[in-house]
Coordinates of C-alpha atoms and ligand atoms in Angstrom, one line a residue:
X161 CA -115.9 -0.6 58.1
X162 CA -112.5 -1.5 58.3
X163 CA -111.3 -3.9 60.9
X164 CA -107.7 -4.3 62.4
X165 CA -106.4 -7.5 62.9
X166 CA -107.4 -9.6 66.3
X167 CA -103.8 -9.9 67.0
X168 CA -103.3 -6.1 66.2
X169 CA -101.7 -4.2 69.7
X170 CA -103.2 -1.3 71.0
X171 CA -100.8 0.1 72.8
X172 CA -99.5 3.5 74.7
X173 CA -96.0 5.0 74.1
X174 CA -94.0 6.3 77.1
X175 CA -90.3 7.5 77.7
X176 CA -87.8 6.9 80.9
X177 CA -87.1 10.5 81.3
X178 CA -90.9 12.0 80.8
X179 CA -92.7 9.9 83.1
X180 CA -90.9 8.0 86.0
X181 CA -89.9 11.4 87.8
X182 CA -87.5 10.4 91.2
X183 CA -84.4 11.5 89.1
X184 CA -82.4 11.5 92.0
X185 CA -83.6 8.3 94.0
X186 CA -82.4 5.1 94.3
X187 CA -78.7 5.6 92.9
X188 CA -80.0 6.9 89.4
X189 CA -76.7 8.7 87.9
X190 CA -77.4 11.6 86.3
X191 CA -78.6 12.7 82.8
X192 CA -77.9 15.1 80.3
X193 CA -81.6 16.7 80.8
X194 CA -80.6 17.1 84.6
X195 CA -77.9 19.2 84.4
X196 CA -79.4 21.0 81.3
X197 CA -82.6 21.8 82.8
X198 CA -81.2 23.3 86.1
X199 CA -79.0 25.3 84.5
X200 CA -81.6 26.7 82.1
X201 CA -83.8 27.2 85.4
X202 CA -87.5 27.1 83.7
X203 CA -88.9 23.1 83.0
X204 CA -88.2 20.8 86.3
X205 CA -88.6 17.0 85.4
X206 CA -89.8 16.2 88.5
X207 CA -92.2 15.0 89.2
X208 CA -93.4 14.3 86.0
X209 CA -95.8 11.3 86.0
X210 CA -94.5 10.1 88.7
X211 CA -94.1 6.6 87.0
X212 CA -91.5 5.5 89.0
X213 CA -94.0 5.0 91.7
X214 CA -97.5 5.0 89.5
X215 CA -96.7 2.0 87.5
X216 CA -99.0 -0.2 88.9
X217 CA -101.9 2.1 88.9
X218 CA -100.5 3.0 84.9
X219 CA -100.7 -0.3 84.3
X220 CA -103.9 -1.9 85.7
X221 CA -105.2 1.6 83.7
X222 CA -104.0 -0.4 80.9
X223 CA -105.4 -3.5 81.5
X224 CA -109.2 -1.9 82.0
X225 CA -108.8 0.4 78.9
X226 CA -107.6 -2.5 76.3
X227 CA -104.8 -1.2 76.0
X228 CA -102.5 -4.0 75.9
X229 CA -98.9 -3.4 74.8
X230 CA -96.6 -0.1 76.2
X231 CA -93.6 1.6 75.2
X232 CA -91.2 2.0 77.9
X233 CA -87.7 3.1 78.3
X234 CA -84.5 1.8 80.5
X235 CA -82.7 4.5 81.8
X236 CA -79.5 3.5 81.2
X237 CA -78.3 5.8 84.5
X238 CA -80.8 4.0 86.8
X239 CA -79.0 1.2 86.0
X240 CA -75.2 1.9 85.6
X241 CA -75.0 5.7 87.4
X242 CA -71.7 6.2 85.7
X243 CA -72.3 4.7 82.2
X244 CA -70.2 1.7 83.2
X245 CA -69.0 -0.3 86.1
X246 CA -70.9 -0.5 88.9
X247 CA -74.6 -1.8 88.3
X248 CA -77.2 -0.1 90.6
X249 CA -79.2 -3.1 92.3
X250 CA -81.9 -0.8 92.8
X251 CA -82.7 0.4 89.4
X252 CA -82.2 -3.0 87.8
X253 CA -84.9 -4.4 90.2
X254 CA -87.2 -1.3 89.4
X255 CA -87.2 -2.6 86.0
X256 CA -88.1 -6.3 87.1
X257 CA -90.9 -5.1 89.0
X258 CA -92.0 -3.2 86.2
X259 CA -92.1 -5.7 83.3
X260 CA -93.5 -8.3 86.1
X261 CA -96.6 -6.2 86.4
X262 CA -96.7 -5.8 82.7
X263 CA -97.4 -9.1 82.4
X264 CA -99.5 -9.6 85.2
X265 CA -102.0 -6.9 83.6
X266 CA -101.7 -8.6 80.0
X267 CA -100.0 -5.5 78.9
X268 CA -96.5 -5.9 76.4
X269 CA -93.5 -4.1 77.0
X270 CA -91.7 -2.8 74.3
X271 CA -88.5 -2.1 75.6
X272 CA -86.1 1.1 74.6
X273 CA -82.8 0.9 75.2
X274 CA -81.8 4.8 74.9
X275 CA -84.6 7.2 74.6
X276 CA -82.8 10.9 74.3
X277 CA -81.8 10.4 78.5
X278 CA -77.7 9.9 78.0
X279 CA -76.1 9.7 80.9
X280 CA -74.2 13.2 81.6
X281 CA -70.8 11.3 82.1
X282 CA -70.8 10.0 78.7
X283 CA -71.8 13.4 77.6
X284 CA -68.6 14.4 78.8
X285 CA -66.7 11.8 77.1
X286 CA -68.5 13.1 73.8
X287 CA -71.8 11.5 74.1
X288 CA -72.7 10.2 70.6
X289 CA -69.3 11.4 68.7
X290 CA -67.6 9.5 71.5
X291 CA -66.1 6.2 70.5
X292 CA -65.7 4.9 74.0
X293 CA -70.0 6.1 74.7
X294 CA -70.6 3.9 71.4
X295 CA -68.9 0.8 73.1
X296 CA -70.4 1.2 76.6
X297 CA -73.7 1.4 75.3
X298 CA -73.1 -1.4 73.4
X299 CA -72.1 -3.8 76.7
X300 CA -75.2 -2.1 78.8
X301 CA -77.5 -3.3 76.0
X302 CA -75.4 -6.8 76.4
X303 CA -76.2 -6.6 80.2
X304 CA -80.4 -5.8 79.6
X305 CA -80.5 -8.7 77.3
X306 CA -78.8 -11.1 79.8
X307 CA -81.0 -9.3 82.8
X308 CA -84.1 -8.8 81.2
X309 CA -84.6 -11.3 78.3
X310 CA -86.7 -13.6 79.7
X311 CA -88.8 -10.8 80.4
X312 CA -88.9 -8.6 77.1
X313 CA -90.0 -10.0 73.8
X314 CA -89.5 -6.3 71.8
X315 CA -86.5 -4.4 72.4
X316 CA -85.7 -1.1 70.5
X317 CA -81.8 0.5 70.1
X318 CA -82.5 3.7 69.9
X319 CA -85.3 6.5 69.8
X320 CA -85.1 8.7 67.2
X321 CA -81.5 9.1 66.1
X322 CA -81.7 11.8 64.1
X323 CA -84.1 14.2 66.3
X324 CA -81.5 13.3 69.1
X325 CA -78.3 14.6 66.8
X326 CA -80.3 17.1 65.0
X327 CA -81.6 18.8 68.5
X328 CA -78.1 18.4 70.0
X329 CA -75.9 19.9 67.4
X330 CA -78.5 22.1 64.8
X331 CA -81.4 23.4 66.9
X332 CA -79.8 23.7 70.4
X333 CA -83.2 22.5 72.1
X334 CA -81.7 19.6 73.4
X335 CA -78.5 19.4 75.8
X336 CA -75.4 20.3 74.7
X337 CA -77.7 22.9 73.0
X338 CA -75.1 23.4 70.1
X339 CA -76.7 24.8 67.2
X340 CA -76.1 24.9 63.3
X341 CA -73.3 22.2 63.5
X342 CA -74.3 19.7 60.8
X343 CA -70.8 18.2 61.2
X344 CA -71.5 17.0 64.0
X345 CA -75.3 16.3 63.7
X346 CA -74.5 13.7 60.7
X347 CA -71.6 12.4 62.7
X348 CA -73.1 11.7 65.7
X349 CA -76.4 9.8 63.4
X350 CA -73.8 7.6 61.6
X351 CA -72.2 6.8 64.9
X352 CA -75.8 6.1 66.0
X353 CA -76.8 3.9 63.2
X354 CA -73.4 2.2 63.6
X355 CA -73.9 0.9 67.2
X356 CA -77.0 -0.1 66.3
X357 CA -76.4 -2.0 63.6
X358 CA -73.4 -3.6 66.9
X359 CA -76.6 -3.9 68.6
X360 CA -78.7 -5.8 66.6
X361 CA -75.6 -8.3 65.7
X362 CA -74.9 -8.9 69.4
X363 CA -78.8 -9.6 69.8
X364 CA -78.9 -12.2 66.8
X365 CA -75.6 -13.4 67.5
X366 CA -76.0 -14.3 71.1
X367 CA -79.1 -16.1 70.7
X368 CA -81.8 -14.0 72.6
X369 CA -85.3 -14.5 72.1
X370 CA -87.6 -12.0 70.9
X371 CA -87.3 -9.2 68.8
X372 CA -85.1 -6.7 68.0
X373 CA -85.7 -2.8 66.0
X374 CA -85.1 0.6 66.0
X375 CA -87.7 3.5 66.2
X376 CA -87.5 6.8 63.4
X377 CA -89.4 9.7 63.6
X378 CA -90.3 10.0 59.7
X379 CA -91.7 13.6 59.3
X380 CA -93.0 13.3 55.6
X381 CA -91.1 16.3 53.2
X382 CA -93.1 17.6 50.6
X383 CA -92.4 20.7 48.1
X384 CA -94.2 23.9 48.7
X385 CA -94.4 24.1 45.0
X386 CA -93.3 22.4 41.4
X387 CA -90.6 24.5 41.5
X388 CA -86.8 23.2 40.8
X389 CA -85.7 25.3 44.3
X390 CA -88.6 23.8 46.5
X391 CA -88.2 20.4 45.5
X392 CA -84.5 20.5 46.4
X393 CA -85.2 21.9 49.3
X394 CA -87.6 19.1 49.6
X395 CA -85.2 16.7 48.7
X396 CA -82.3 17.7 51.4
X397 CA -84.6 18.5 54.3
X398 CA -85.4 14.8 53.8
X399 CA -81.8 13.4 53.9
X400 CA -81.4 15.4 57.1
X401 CA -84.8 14.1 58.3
X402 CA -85.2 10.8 57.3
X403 CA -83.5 9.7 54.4
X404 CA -79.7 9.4 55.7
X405 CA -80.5 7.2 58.3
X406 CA -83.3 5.1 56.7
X407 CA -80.5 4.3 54.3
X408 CA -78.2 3.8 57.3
X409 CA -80.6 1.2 59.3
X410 CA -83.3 -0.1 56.7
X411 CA -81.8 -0.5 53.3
X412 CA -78.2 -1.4 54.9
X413 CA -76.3 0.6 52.5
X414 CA -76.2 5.2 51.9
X415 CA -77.1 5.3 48.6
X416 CA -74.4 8.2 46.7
X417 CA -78.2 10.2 46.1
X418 CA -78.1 10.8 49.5
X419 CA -74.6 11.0 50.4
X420 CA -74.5 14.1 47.8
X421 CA -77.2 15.3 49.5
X422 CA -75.5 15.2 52.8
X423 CA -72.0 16.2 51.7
X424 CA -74.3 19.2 50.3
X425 CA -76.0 20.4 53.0
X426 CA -72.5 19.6 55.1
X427 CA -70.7 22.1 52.6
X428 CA -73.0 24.4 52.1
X429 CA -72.0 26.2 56.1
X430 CA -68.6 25.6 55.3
X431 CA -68.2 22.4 57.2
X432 CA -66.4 19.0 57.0
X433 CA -67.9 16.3 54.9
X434 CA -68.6 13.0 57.4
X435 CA -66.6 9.9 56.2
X436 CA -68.3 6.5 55.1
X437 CA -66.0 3.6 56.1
X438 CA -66.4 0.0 53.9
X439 CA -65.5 -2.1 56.8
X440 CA -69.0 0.1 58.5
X441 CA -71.7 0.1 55.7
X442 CA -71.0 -4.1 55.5
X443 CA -71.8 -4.0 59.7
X444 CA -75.1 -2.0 58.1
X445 CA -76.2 -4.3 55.5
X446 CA -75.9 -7.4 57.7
X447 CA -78.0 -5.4 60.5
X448 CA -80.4 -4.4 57.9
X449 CA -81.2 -8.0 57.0
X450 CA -81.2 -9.0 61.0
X451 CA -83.3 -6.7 61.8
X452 CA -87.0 -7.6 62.8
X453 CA -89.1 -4.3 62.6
X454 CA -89.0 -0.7 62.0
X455 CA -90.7 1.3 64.8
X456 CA -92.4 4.8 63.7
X457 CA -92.8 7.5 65.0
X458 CA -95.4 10.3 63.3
X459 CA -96.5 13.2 64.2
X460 CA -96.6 15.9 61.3
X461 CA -95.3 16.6 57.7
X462 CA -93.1 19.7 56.4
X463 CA -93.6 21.9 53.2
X464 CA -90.5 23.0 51.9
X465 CA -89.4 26.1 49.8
X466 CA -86.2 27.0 48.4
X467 CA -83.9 29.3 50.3
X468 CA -80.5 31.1 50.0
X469 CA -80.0 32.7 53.6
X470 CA -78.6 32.3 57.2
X471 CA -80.0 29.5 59.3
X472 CA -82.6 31.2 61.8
X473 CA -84.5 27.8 64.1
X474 CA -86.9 29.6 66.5
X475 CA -88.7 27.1 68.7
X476 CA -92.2 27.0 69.6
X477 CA -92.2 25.5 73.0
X478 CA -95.3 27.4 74.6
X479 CA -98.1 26.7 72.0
X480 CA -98.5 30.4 70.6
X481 CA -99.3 29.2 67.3
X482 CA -97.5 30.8 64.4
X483 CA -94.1 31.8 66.3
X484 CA -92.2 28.4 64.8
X485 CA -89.3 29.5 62.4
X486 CA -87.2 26.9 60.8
X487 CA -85.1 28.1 58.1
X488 CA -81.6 26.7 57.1
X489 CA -78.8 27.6 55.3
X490 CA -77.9 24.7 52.6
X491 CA -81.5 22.9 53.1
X492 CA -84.6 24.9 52.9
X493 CA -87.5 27.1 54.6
X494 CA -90.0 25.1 56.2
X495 CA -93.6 26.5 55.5
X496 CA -96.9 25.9 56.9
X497 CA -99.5 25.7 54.2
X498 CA -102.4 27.4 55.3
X499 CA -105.2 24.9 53.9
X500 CA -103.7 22.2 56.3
X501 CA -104.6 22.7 60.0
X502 CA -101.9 22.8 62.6
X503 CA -101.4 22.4 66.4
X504 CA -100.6 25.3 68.6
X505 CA -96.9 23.9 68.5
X506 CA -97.3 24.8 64.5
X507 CA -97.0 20.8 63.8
X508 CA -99.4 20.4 60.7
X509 CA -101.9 17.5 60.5
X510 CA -102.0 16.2 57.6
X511 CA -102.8 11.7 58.3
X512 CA -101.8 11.5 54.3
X513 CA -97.9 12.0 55.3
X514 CA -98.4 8.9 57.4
X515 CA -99.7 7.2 54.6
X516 CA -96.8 8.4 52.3
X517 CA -94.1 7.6 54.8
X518 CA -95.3 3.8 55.6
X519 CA -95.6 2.8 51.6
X520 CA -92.0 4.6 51.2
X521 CA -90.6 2.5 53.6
X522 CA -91.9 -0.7 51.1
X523 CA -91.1 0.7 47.8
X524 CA -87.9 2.7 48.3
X525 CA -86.4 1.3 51.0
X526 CA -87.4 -2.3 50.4
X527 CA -88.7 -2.9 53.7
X528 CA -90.9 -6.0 54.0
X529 CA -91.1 -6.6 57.5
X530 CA -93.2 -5.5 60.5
X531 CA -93.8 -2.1 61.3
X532 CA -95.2 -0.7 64.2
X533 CA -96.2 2.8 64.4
X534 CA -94.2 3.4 67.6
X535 CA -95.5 7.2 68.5
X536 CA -98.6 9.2 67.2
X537 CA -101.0 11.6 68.9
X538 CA -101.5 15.4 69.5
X539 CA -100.1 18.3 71.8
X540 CA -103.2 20.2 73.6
X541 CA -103.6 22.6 76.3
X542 CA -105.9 20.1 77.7
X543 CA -108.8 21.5 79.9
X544 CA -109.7 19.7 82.6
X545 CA -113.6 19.5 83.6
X546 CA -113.5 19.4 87.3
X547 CA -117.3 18.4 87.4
X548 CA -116.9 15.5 85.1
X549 CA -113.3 14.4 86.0
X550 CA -112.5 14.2 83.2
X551 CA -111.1 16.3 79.3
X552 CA -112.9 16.6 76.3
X553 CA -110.4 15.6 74.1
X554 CA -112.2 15.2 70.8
X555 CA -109.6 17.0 68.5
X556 CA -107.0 14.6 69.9
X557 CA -109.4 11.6 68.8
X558 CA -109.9 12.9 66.0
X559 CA -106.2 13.1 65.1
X560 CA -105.9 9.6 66.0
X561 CA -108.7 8.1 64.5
X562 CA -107.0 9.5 60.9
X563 CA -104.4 8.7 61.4
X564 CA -105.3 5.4 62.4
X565 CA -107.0 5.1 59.1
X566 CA -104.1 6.4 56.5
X567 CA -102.0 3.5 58.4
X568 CA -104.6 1.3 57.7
X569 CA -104.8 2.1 53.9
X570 CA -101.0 1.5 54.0
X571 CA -101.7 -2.3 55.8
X572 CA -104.8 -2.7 52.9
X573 CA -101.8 -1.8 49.9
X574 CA -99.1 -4.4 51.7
X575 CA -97.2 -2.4 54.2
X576 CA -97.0 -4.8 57.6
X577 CA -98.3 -2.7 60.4
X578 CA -98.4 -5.1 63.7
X579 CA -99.4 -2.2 66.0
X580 CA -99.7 1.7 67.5
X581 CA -98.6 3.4 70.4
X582 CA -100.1 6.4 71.3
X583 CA -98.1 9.0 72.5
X584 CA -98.6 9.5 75.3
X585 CA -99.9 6.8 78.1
X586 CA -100.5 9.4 80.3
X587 CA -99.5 13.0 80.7
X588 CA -95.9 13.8 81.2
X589 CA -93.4 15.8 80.5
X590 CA -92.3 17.3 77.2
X591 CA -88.4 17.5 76.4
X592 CA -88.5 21.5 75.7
X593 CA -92.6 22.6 76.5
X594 CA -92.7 20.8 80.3
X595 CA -96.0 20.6 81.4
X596 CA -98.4 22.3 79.1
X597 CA -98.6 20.3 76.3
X598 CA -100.1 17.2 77.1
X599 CA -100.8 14.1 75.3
X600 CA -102.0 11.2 77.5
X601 CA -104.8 9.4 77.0
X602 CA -104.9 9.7 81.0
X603 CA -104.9 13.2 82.4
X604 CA -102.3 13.8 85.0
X605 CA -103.0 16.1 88.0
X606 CA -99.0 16.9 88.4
X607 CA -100.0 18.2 92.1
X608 CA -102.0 14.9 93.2
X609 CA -100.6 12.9 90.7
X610 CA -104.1 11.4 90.1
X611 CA -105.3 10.4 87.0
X612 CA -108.4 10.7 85.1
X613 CA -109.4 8.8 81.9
X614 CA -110.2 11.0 79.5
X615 CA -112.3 11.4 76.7
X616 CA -109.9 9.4 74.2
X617 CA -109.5 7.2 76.7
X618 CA -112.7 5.7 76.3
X619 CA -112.9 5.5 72.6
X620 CA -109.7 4.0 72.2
X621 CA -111.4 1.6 74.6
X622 CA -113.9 0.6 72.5
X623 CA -111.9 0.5 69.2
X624 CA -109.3 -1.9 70.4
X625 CA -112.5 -4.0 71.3
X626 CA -113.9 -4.0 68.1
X627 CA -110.7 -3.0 65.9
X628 CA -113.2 -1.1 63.9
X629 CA -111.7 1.9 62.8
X630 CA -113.8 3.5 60.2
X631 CA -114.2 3.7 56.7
X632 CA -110.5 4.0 54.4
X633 CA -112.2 6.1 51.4
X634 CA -111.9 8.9 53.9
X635 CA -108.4 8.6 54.1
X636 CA -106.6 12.2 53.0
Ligands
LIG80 C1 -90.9 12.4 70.1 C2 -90.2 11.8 71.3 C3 -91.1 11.7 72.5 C4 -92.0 12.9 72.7 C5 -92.7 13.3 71.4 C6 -93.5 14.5 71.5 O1 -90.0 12.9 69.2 O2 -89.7 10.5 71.0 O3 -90.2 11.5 73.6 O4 -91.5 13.9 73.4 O5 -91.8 13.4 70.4 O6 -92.7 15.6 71.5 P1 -92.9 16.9 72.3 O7 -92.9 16.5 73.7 O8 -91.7 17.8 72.0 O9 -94.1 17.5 71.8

């Protein structure tokens, strides 16, 4: 039986945006999601979880559930409604209250500094390809760290750079909606690995306390076959995915592999190679060495065949299982193998790509220390038993309890994991699906806004009191 460490946190991962809900009280400015979403007219991001209200009850759900660190976001409009300027009293002492009752319930907050929710003013100025967003992000950070510091031990940059860029600018699921632009999607992630790199300098530099990272969603890319064409395709769906900006924030330096990669993908639709400043990659390295963790986020691999044609990205963001497309010109076709199970979003499970990605991190990248698994856990159309108050969840702990164990073969061959999040807390709501996929370990009535433990709940429970997690020989 394999235990976790005593000091090991148990934690659960939530967002600003997805959870807190009052979008418009209190000041808060607004984000690009707001204006998106009404103008699209079908997900509404209110309620959500209702977090902004819910926290204690959230929290002292923690505390009785072991669960005792959480991710959490600042919303960078609650706080400064038009990007800069004027601070919003309100939203900063939100934020107090919050990370008071953290504490209070013996819960840690590991704090996000931008989780996809820009504010839409600095959208308009060019959001991330925007010089001036870069530097006022960089002096609201300045501002959390002065406000907050005594408060926050773990702070995180940024939440997934490249699923930000790439959403933004090549599959138009995420607001400005822009698709097939890979311009602009590698711009915007160098810009984003760039100010943090600012980030983690002003951090080390002005002598806060605590802990300072950044969080990647590392999708593991594997070939569909031996073939030459699929492990290209392989090998360039993982510089858009992963590589790129793992070179960018962990090894401090874009090896020319991947940069040949990029300027291939970049060419291939006809578009304009990014540039790669000295002056920046030596901001990189230094921010590479500062750096104190690497936050992941996992959720699913991709199987990659060669292809020629047009980029076609059809998103799944209703659960009918199989009506996923992802095909690009320049990269590849993603494929789902049809010996691996998948989620009704098409996401395949496969714990192994976990494994993979954490021992990658060691050997290629050279990263040596701590890691937390910052996101993992399954989408379900959750049924809720009205008799027992409670869901059934046993698929979803049966996806964490693997995965649990292939990041536990990684700690056993040297990788430094220091804890997981699961994603979600609770219930809330999903960027492009809105209500119907759910994660939380706590189901959400969105009507009542009452919540139920479910299932999971309770093992997770009783594995962060033990730490026993199984047995790793099962590990696939
Ligand atoms: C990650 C995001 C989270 C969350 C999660 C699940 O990429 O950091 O914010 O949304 O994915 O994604 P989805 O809600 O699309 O299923």
């Amino acid at each position: 039986m394999y235990k976790l460490p005593e000091d090991f946190y148990f934690g659960g991962a939530t967002a600003a945006y997805q959870c807190e809900g009052a979008t418009t009280e209190d000041g808060k400015g607004e984000v690009i999601w707001d204006k998106y979403l009404r103008e699209k007219g079908e997900l509404n991001p209110d309620p959500a979880s209702d977090f902004y209200h819910k926290y204690p009850q959230d929290l002292e759900l923690c505390h009785e559930f072991g669960i005792n660190a959480i991710r959490v976001s600042i919303s960078w409009a609650r706080i400064f409604p038009e990007g800069y300027g004027k601070v919003e009293k309100r939203g900063v002492e939100y934020y107090h209250k919050l990370f008071q009752k953290c504490h209070e319930e013996g819960v840690e907050p590991f704090v996000t500094l931008h989780h996809f929710d820009t504010p839409q003013v600095m959208q308009d100025e060019g959001g991330w390809l925007s010089q001036a967003m870069l530097d006022h992000f960089v002096d609201y950070a300045k501002f959390c760290f002065d406000e907050f510091g005594s408060e926050v031990k773990y702070w995180i940059t940024i939440n997934e750079p490249t699923s930000m860029s790439s959403q933004q600018y090549i599959g138009g699921t995420f607001p400005p909606g822009i698709k097939y632009d890979f311009n602009k999607c590698f711009q915007a992630e160098y810009n984003m690995n760039l100010v943090h790199a600012r980030i983690v300098e002003l951090f080390k530099q002005g002598g806060y306390q605590g802990q300072i990272g950044v969080v990647h969603a590392l999708q593991t890319v594997y070939p569909m076959t031996d073939s030459q064409a699929d492990k290209h395709a392989a090998d360039l769906q993982d510089a858009l995915d992963n590589t790129f900006y793992l070179d960018g924030t962990v090894r401090g330096k874009y090896t020319p592999e991947v940069l040949s990669l990029v300027q291939e993908i970049i060419e291939a639709n006809g578009q304009k190679m990014i540039e790669v400043k000295p002056e920046d990659e030596a901001l990189l390295a230094k921010a590479a060495k500062d750096m104190d963790f690497v936050g992941v986020n996992y959720y699913f691999s991709k199987f990659m065949r060669g292809y020629q044609g047009k980029s076609e990205i059809i998103h799944n963001g209703t659960g009918e299982k199989g009506s996923s497309v992802s095909r690009m010109q320049g990269v590849g076709e993603q494929v789902n193998r049809t010996d691996i199970p998948a989620t009704d979003w098409d996401w395949p499970i496969y714990p192994k790509g976990l494994y993979d990605q954490l021992t990658r991190l060691k050997d290629r990248f050279g990263w040596d220390k701590d890691v937390y698994i910052t996101e993992n856990g399954m989408g379900c159309k959750d049924k809720f038993l009205a008799d027992k108050k409670t869901v059934e969840d046993d698929e979803r702990i049966d996806y964490i309890k693997k995965h649990l164990l292939a990041m536990a073969k990684a700690m056993a061959d040297g990788v430094k994991v220091k804890g997981y999040f699961v994603w979600s807390l609770q219930d809330m709501f999903s960027w492009t699906n809105g209500y119907t996929k759910r994660y939380g370990l706590f189901y959400v009535d969105f009507e009542t806004q009452e919540r139920y433990p479910k299932k999971s709940a309770y093992w997770y429970k009783k594995i962060s009191e033990t730490k026993e997690i199984g047995e790793l020989e099962t590990v696939q």
